[in-house]
Every structure is written in C-alpha cells, then in structure tokens.
Short mmCIF file of C-alpha atoms and ligand atoms in Angstrom, two decimals:
data_model
loop_
_atom_site.label_atom_id
_atom_site.label_comp_id
_atom_site.label_asym_id
_atom_site.label_seq_id
_atom_site.Cartn_x
_atom_site.Cartn_y
_atom_site.Cartn_z
CA MET A 1 -57.76 -20.30 -9.97
CA GLU A 2 -53.69 -20.64 -9.67
CA PHE A 3 -52.37 -21.15 -6.12
CA LEU A 4 -48.80 -20.33 -5.94
CA ARG A 5 -47.00 -21.20 -2.92
CA PRO A 6 -43.07 -19.84 -3.21
CA ALA A 7 -40.89 -21.34 -0.07
CA THR A 8 -38.60 -18.38 -0.42
CA TRP A 9 -38.69 -14.62 -0.92
CA ASP A 10 -36.64 -15.16 -4.61
CA GLU A 11 -39.38 -17.58 -5.59
CA ALA A 12 -41.98 -15.28 -4.42
CA LEU A 13 -40.82 -12.49 -6.35
CA ALA A 14 -40.24 -14.72 -9.43
CA ALA A 15 -43.68 -15.84 -9.21
CA LYS A 16 -44.58 -12.01 -8.92
CA ALA A 17 -43.07 -10.84 -11.94
CA GLU A 18 -44.57 -14.12 -13.78
CA PHE A 19 -48.45 -13.53 -12.60
CA PRO A 20 -48.17 -9.96 -11.71
CA THR A 21 -52.06 -9.82 -11.48
CA ALA A 22 -51.34 -12.72 -8.38
CA LEU A 23 -53.00 -11.52 -5.34
CA PRO A 24 -50.84 -11.78 -2.51
CA ILE A 25 -52.27 -13.23 0.58
CA SER A 26 -50.51 -13.03 3.85
CA GLY A 27 -52.64 -13.54 7.19
CA GLY A 28 -56.08 -13.35 4.44
CA THR A 29 -58.09 -11.21 7.23
CA ASP A 30 -58.62 -8.84 4.15
CA VAL A 31 -58.54 -10.97 1.12
CA MET A 32 -60.68 -13.91 2.33
CA VAL A 33 -63.00 -11.27 3.70
CA GLU A 34 -63.60 -9.64 -0.08
CA MET A 35 -63.06 -12.74 -1.97
CA ASN A 36 -66.01 -14.04 -0.20
CA PHE A 37 -67.96 -11.09 -1.02
CA ASP A 38 -66.71 -11.31 -4.42
CA VAL A 39 -64.71 -8.17 -4.67
CA HIS A 40 -61.84 -10.13 -5.77
CA ARG A 41 -61.53 -12.99 -8.25
CA PRO A 42 -58.09 -12.78 -8.73
CA SER A 43 -56.60 -15.52 -11.70
CA ALA A 44 -54.24 -16.54 -8.99
CA ILE A 45 -53.24 -16.17 -5.53
CA LEU A 46 -49.64 -16.11 -4.05
CA ASP A 47 -49.45 -17.33 -0.70
CA LEU A 48 -46.80 -15.69 1.55
CA ASN A 49 -46.84 -17.94 4.14
CA ARG A 50 -43.82 -20.03 4.10
CA ILE A 51 -41.41 -17.05 3.76
CA THR A 52 -39.60 -16.95 6.86
CA GLU A 53 -38.03 -13.55 6.54
CA LEU A 54 -41.78 -12.23 6.45
CA ARG A 55 -42.36 -13.42 9.92
CA GLN A 56 -39.39 -12.19 11.37
CA TRP A 57 -38.08 -8.75 13.06
CA GLU A 58 -34.83 -7.14 14.25
CA ILE A 59 -33.52 -3.85 15.82
CA THR A 60 -30.25 -2.46 14.26
CA ASP A 61 -28.82 1.03 14.74
CA GLY A 62 -31.81 1.99 16.15
CA VAL A 63 -34.48 1.15 13.48
CA VAL A 64 -36.62 -1.85 13.70
CA ARG A 65 -36.72 -3.99 10.69
CA LEU A 66 -40.57 -5.09 10.67
CA GLY A 67 -41.22 -8.27 8.66
CA ALA A 68 -44.33 -7.67 6.89
CA SER A 69 -46.18 -10.69 8.02
CA VAL A 70 -45.39 -10.30 12.02
CA PRO A 71 -48.80 -10.55 12.94
CA TYR A 72 -50.23 -7.73 15.40
CA ALA A 73 -50.30 -10.17 18.52
CA ARG A 74 -46.38 -10.61 18.20
CA ILE A 75 -46.08 -6.74 17.74
CA ILE A 76 -48.04 -6.05 20.64
CA ASN A 77 -45.92 -9.03 22.90
CA GLU A 78 -42.73 -8.59 21.78
CA LEU A 79 -42.54 -4.63 20.42
CA SER A 80 -44.33 -2.67 23.03
CA GLU A 81 -40.99 -0.96 24.13
CA PRO A 82 -39.16 0.16 20.60
CA LEU A 83 -42.75 0.49 18.75
CA PRO A 84 -45.49 1.93 21.43
CA GLY A 85 -47.38 3.67 19.22
CA LEU A 86 -47.86 0.87 16.90
CA ALA A 87 -48.31 -1.46 19.71
CA LEU A 88 -51.16 0.65 20.60
CA ALA A 89 -52.70 0.46 17.58
CA ALA A 90 -52.36 -3.08 16.98
CA HIS A 91 -54.19 -3.42 20.34
CA THR A 92 -57.23 -1.96 18.67
CA VAL A 93 -57.14 -4.14 15.74
CA GLY A 94 -60.27 -6.63 15.46
CA SER A 95 -60.14 -9.51 18.02
CA PRO A 96 -57.51 -11.85 19.16
CA GLN A 97 -57.92 -14.23 15.97
CA ILE A 98 -57.65 -11.19 13.59
CA ARG A 99 -54.32 -10.16 15.39
CA ASN A 100 -53.11 -13.73 15.69
CA ARG A 101 -53.13 -13.88 11.47
CA GLY A 102 -52.90 -9.75 10.47
CA GLY A 103 -50.01 -7.54 10.03
CA VAL A 104 -48.99 -4.38 8.95
CA GLY A 105 -48.04 -6.08 5.66
CA GLY A 106 -51.29 -6.40 4.93
CA ASN A 107 -52.34 -3.27 6.46
CA LEU A 108 -50.08 -1.48 3.72
CA GLY A 109 -51.03 -3.71 0.84
CA GLY A 110 -54.70 -3.03 1.48
CA ALA A 111 -53.68 0.73 1.84
CA SER A 112 -57.24 1.71 3.47
CA PRO A 113 -57.74 4.75 4.84
CA ALA A 114 -59.18 3.01 7.84
CA GLY A 115 -56.34 1.11 8.73
CA ASP A 116 -54.91 1.06 12.07
CA ALA A 117 -51.52 0.81 11.40
CA HIS A 118 -51.08 4.02 9.23
CA PRO A 119 -51.93 6.96 11.87
CA ALA A 120 -48.96 5.29 14.08
CA LEU A 121 -46.40 4.65 11.09
CA LEU A 122 -46.93 8.19 10.17
CA ALA A 123 -46.84 9.34 13.63
CA ALA A 124 -43.20 7.41 14.06
CA GLY A 125 -41.95 10.07 11.66
CA ARG A 126 -40.67 10.92 8.39
CA ASP A 127 -37.76 8.09 8.71
CA VAL A 128 -40.28 5.45 8.53
CA PHE A 129 -39.69 3.19 5.15
CA VAL A 130 -41.78 0.39 3.66
CA GLU A 131 -38.83 -1.69 2.09
CA VAL A 132 -40.37 -3.62 -1.16
CA ALA A 133 -38.63 -5.86 -3.60
CA SER A 134 -39.38 -6.91 -7.39
CA ALA A 135 -37.40 -9.52 -9.30
CA ALA A 136 -36.65 -7.08 -12.10
CA ARG A 137 -35.63 -4.00 -10.15
CA GLY A 138 -34.23 -5.33 -6.51
CA THR A 139 -35.55 -3.73 -3.30
CA ARG A 140 -36.10 0.00 -2.66
CA LEU A 141 -37.57 2.08 0.30
CA ILE A 142 -40.63 4.19 -0.19
CA ALA A 143 -40.71 6.84 2.67
CA ILE A 144 -44.12 6.58 4.28
CA ASP A 145 -45.12 9.90 3.61
CA ASP A 146 -45.13 8.69 -0.21
CA PHE A 147 -46.50 5.43 0.24
CA TYR A 148 -50.53 6.59 0.32
CA VAL A 149 -51.64 7.70 -3.11
CA GLY A 150 -55.44 7.41 -2.65
CA VAL A 151 -58.37 5.77 -1.54
CA LYS A 152 -56.99 2.17 -0.93
CA ARG A 153 -54.34 2.58 -3.28
CA ASN A 154 -50.68 2.41 -2.64
CA SER A 155 -47.51 3.92 -4.73
CA MET A 156 -46.19 -0.01 -5.13
CA GLU A 157 -45.56 -1.44 -8.76
CA LYS A 158 -47.43 -4.50 -9.92
CA ASP A 159 -44.33 -6.35 -9.62
CA GLU A 160 -43.40 -5.46 -6.18
CA LEU A 161 -44.08 -6.77 -2.66
CA ILE A 162 -43.53 -5.71 0.57
CA LEU A 163 -40.51 -7.62 2.40
CA ARG A 164 -40.58 -5.37 5.67
CA VAL A 165 -41.12 -1.60 7.56
CA HIS A 166 -38.29 0.52 8.95
CA ILE A 167 -39.83 2.06 11.87
CA PRO A 168 -37.13 4.27 14.41
CA VAL A 169 -36.89 3.06 17.71
CA ALA A 170 -39.51 5.25 20.05
CA ASP A 171 -37.24 8.35 21.44
CA GLY A 172 -40.25 9.60 23.30
CA PRO A 173 -43.97 8.78 24.57
CA GLN A 174 -46.09 7.95 21.87
CA GLN A 175 -50.17 7.26 21.51
CA PHE A 176 -52.73 6.02 19.37
CA SER A 177 -56.43 6.87 19.83
CA LYS A 178 -59.65 5.40 17.99
CA ILE A 179 -62.90 5.98 18.29
CA GLY A 180 -65.30 3.08 17.09
CA THR A 181 -69.32 2.30 17.98
CA ARG A 182 -67.85 -0.22 20.24
CA ASN A 183 -64.94 -1.15 22.03
CA ALA A 184 -63.70 -3.89 19.64
CA MET A 185 -64.12 -5.72 16.42
CA VAL A 186 -64.74 -2.05 14.38
CA ILE A 187 -63.19 -0.41 11.80
CA ALA A 188 -62.61 3.17 12.95
CA VAL A 189 -64.97 5.91 12.52
CA CYS A 190 -61.40 7.95 13.02
CA ALA A 191 -58.13 7.67 14.44
CA PHE A 192 -55.13 9.62 15.49
CA GLY A 193 -51.66 8.67 16.21
CA PHE A 194 -49.18 11.21 17.91
CA ALA A 195 -45.57 10.92 18.86
CA LEU A 196 -42.80 13.06 20.63
CA HIS A 197 -39.27 12.75 18.83
CA PRO A 198 -37.18 14.86 21.47
CA LYS A 199 -33.90 13.76 20.03
CA ASN A 200 -34.34 15.74 17.04
CA GLY A 201 -36.96 18.31 18.66
CA THR A 202 -39.64 16.87 16.48
CA VAL A 203 -43.59 15.59 16.99
CA GLY A 204 -45.64 13.36 14.43
CA THR A 205 -48.91 13.12 13.68
CA GLY A 206 -51.03 10.50 11.77
CA ILE A 207 -54.91 10.90 11.04
CA GLY A 208 -57.02 7.95 10.01
CA SER A 209 -60.43 7.58 8.20
CA ALA A 210 -60.69 11.35 8.12
CA ALA A 211 -59.45 11.81 4.66
CA PRO A 212 -58.71 9.69 1.49
CA THR A 213 -55.55 8.53 2.46
CA PRO A 214 -53.95 8.44 5.60
CA ARG A 215 -52.04 11.62 6.58
CA ARG A 216 -50.01 13.80 8.53
CA ALA A 217 -51.12 17.15 10.06
CA VAL A 218 -48.26 18.94 8.97
CA ALA A 219 -49.55 22.44 10.52
CA ALA A 220 -50.49 20.86 13.74
CA GLU A 221 -46.58 19.32 13.86
CA GLU A 222 -45.06 22.97 12.75
CA PHE A 223 -47.12 24.67 15.28
CA LEU A 224 -46.18 22.37 17.97
CA GLN A 225 -42.30 21.72 17.00
CA GLY A 226 -42.28 26.00 16.98
CA VAL A 227 -43.90 26.31 20.29
CA LEU A 228 -41.39 23.65 22.00
CA ALA A 229 -38.39 24.92 21.02
CA GLU A 230 -39.31 28.66 21.40
CA ARG A 231 -40.52 27.99 25.25
CA GLY A 232 -37.35 25.35 25.71
CA LEU A 233 -40.24 23.28 26.73
CA TRP A 234 -38.27 20.11 25.43
CA GLU A 235 -35.48 20.63 27.76
CA SER A 236 -37.81 22.00 31.23
CA GLY A 237 -40.55 19.54 30.02
CA ASP A 238 -42.80 22.66 31.94
CA LEU A 239 -46.41 22.70 30.77
CA LEU A 240 -47.45 23.42 27.67
CA GLY A 241 -50.68 25.58 28.80
CA ALA A 242 -54.46 24.87 27.86
CA GLU A 243 -53.96 27.54 24.77
CA VAL A 244 -51.16 25.54 23.06
CA ILE A 245 -53.21 22.28 23.76
CA GLN A 246 -56.32 23.61 22.15
CA GLN A 247 -54.71 25.22 19.26
CA PHE A 248 -53.20 21.92 18.01
CA GLY A 249 -56.35 20.00 18.25
CA GLU A 250 -57.87 22.90 16.21
CA LEU A 251 -54.69 22.58 13.57
CA VAL A 252 -55.08 18.60 13.62
CA LYS A 253 -59.05 18.99 12.91
CA ALA A 254 -58.25 21.53 9.85
CA ALA A 255 -55.78 18.63 8.20
CA ALA A 256 -58.62 16.31 7.95
CA SER A 257 -61.40 16.13 4.62
CA PRO A 258 -63.34 13.67 6.15
CA ILE A 259 -66.91 12.51 4.05
CA ASP A 260 -70.38 11.32 5.84
CA ASP A 261 -70.59 7.92 5.52
CA VAL A 262 -72.33 4.98 7.59
CA ARG A 263 -69.66 5.06 10.29
CA GLY A 264 -69.99 8.51 10.98
CA THR A 265 -70.46 12.25 9.71
CA ALA A 266 -67.65 14.52 8.32
CA ASP A 267 -68.14 16.84 11.53
CA TYR A 268 -68.30 14.37 13.91
CA ARG A 269 -65.27 13.11 12.47
CA ARG A 270 -63.98 16.61 12.68
CA HIS A 271 -64.64 17.09 16.28
CA SER A 272 -63.38 13.79 17.38
CA LEU A 273 -60.07 14.43 15.93
CA ALA A 274 -59.44 17.43 17.87
CA VAL A 275 -60.65 15.97 21.02
CA MET A 276 -58.18 12.90 20.28
CA ALA A 277 -55.15 15.46 18.87
CA ARG A 278 -55.92 17.32 22.59
CA ARG A 279 -55.53 14.19 24.80
CA THR A 280 -53.01 12.26 23.14
CA LEU A 281 -51.02 15.60 23.39
CA THR A 282 -51.65 15.97 26.81
CA TRP A 283 -50.82 12.20 27.79
CA THR A 284 -47.39 11.99 25.94
CA TRP A 285 -46.57 15.69 27.37
CA ASN A 286 -47.27 14.34 30.92
CA ASP A 287 -45.16 11.11 30.06
CA TYR A 288 -42.58 13.43 28.94
CA SER A 289 -42.23 15.89 31.69
CA LYS A 290 -42.41 13.31 34.39
CA GLN A 291 -39.24 11.59 32.46
CA ILE A 292 -37.83 15.05 32.50
CA ARG A 293 -38.16 15.74 36.17
CA SER A 294 -37.17 12.20 37.28
CA ALA A 295 -33.65 12.88 35.21
CA ALA A 296 -33.12 15.97 37.25
C1 FAD B 301 -63.61 -9.07 11.38
C2 FAD B 301 -62.53 -8.41 11.06
C3 FAD B 301 -61.68 -7.03 11.97
C4 FAD B 301 -60.75 -6.49 11.24
N1 FAD B 301 -60.41 -5.24 12.25
C5 FAD B 301 -59.32 -4.14 11.77
C6 FAD B 301 -58.99 -3.35 12.49
O1 FAD B 301 -59.69 -2.86 13.70
N2 FAD B 301 -58.55 -2.43 11.81
C7 FAD B 301 -57.72 -2.57 11.37
O2 FAD B 301 -56.78 -2.01 10.45
N3 FAD B 301 -57.69 -3.47 10.13
C8 FAD B 301 -59.08 -4.73 10.93
N4 FAD B 301 -59.57 -5.58 9.55
C9 FAD B 301 -58.70 -5.69 8.36
C10 FAD B 301 -57.26 -6.50 8.42
O3 FAD B 301 -57.23 -7.82 9.12
C11 FAD B 301 -56.07 -5.72 8.48
O4 FAD B 301 -56.08 -4.94 7.23
C12 FAD B 301 -54.78 -6.78 8.45
O5 FAD B 301 -53.63 -6.00 8.84
C13 FAD B 301 -54.66 -7.42 7.38
O6 FAD B 301 -53.57 -7.83 7.11
P1 FAD B 301 -53.52 -9.65 6.33
O7 FAD B 301 -51.91 -10.17 6.69
O8 FAD B 301 -54.57 -10.42 6.80
O9 FAD B 301 -53.61 -9.26 5.15
P2 FAD B 301 -54.06 -9.83 3.77
O10 FAD B 301 -55.56 -9.78 3.91
O11 FAD B 301 -53.43 -11.42 3.58
O12 FAD B 301 -54.13 -9.01 2.28
C14 FAD B 301 -54.19 -7.64 2.51
C15 FAD B 301 -53.95 -6.93 1.01
O13 FAD B 301 -52.61 -6.69 1.58
C16 FAD B 301 -51.54 -7.50 0.20
N5 FAD B 301 -50.75 -7.95 0.64
C17 FAD B 301 -50.35 -8.83 2.11
N6 FAD B 301 -49.09 -8.73 2.18
C18 FAD B 301 -48.33 -8.35 1.33
C19 FAD B 301 -47.04 -8.24 1.01
N7 FAD B 301 -45.74 -8.75 1.69
N8 FAD B 301 -46.72 -7.47 -0.37
C20 FAD B 301 -47.31 -6.95 -1.06
N9 FAD B 301 -49.04 -7.02 -0.63
C21 FAD B 301 -49.06 -7.74 0.23
C22 FAD B 301 -52.64 -8.30 -0.03
O14 FAD B 301 -52.66 -8.72 -1.61
C23 FAD B 301 -53.91 -7.58 0.39
O15 FAD B 301 -54.09 -6.57 -0.79
C24 FAD B 301 -60.19 -6.38 10.29
C25 FAD B 301 -60.67 -7.74 9.43
C26 FAD B 301 -61.50 -8.54 9.83
C27 FAD B 301 -61.81 -9.83 8.84
#
C-alpha cells in the first residue's frame, strides 16, 4: 500500500489527481476502523495531517470558514458562540479521544446518514457550503443541500478533497438533540438539529439517521416560517402555542423515511423525531423570547 504524505494543499491535490483511488485520512477515526474490519483495502492512503489550512478556521463577513480537519474538541472550545448547533452536535460525538482527532471534513467525507455534524450543518441554513478542490478544475462550493446524494455517498468527484466548510455565524438560538442507547460513544438512533434565523425570517432543520441521507424537514420549516411571519412572532417573541409546536413535530416526523435496524425501529425513530423537534423548538423559542424581552 502506498502512503502519501503531502506537506501542502497543492501537493495533496496533485497526489489525489495522480492517485484518484487514494483514500484520504484526516483524524482516521472512521478510516482506521474500516481498515481494521477490512471494509477498505485502498491501494494508497493520502495523509492530510501535515496540511496547515485544514486545521484552521476564520470568520470573515459573518461566515465561519471551518477547516476540514479542525477537530470536534476545538469546535466545542473555540466556536460554540458562532456555531452553537454544530458545537452541541460535536459534544455528542464519541469520546474525548474521538473528539480530539475527528472533524467535520471526515464526517462529510464518509457521508454516513448517522453522522452528527450533518443535522447541525443543514439546520444552519441554505447558505452552508462545502468547499472542495481538485488540481484539474480548482475550487468549487457545493451547497449543503446538494452534498448528500445517497447512503454514505456525497457529490464529490474522485479527484476532489474537502478544504473547508462555510457556515454563517448564528444570528439566533440553535439546538441539537440525539437519541442513543447511552449518553456517550454511540452512533445516533436518530438525531435532530434546529436553528432560528431571525435576520431573514427562516428556520433550519436537519434530520439524522432516519433516511438514506441526512435531510431537512422542508414542510416543517415552511409551516413554522409561515406562522412566525403571519402572527408577527419574530417581533413580539410571544408564545408559540401548543398546537404550533405539535404540528411542527408531526411535520418533522413525516419528513423522515427511517428503516428498522439493530439500533432501533422505524416507528421508534419517527416517534423520537417528533419529540426532539418539539423540544428543540421549545428550547430555542424560549431563548429567543428572552432575548426579545431583554432588548425591549
Ligand atoms: C469509537 C468511535 C465513536 C464514534 N462516535 C461518533 C459519533 O458519536 N458521531 C459521529 O458522527 N461519528 C462518530 N464516529 C465516527 C467518526 O469519528 C466521525 O465520522 C468523524 O467525523 C470522522 O472524522 P475523521 O477526521 O476521523 O475522518 P477520517 O476517518 O480521517 O475520514 C473519514 C472519511 O472522510 C474522508 N476524508 C477525510 N478528510 C477528507 C478531506 N479533507 N477531503 C475528502 N475526504 C476526506 C476519508 O477518506 C474517509 O472516507 C465515531 C468513531 C469511533 C471510532
């Protein structure tokens, strides 16, 4: 097996162009498990750990540009204010050891429907982009809604690598909720991300582990956006009412298409998604109302 160890981003892209079947490795928390279980016997490994840009983040023009290999532990410690939903999701990943190694680029590269970053990225809005690049065609931005194309499949080409993810700085409360068989070191039975975006009057949702790909609950988003706008709730911060919260939960549940598997049944996943949707909406709206009242 070839072991490729580029020192720069350009060298990494050149290596990926020359060896398109080379398997990129960042934290290795997915790659090494799969190699140990013989899921992969790649002809070459492309180690991305010497590339500085992948471990950096910056905020420009209200957008966090998050390097693909910034580990979850740093997202929690350094980015919980601008990216509260993603930081909450990061808290639930694996254990301290996994959070010190694994990052969002690896979650996106694997594109597992159970990856915890995905619901938070979807909920962060339609202006989330994955920046990928190849030696032949340069850089392109893939909208998060176009990124997930099948079970463990994303829309990247064979010669492309993920450089960073562009995520707008939160302008309202965000939440993440995950059901597992215990509180740590579990793959989600299902998960839900939710965000309020008061600046443009939208809300964001993300469903994990309850469909072939991570997906948003579009009808639930449209329903809630309509209610918030028609009733002037963004301005008043008044109570949403039990019926609105209930209906939102039902629409999130209807957006899922889960399966029965070793981690849980489809029915249980649907039920728990409705519960998580109601809870995360209630938590975020309570926080938003408090902000409105304290600003008045
Ligand atoms: C014990 C344990 C517990 C875990 N718990 C969770 C959990 O709770 N939630 C969760 O979501 N995940 C969990 N995982 C899975 C894993 O930690 C995450 O998916 C993590 O985000 C992977 O990041 P990584 O940097 O380690 O990726 P790697 O293993 O290095 O790579 C993962 C995939 O992404 C590709 N890749 C990596 N970087 C790039 C890049 N820059 N460009 C293109 N492709 C790239 C690789 O080729 C590979 O296909 C767990 C894993 C273990 C071993």
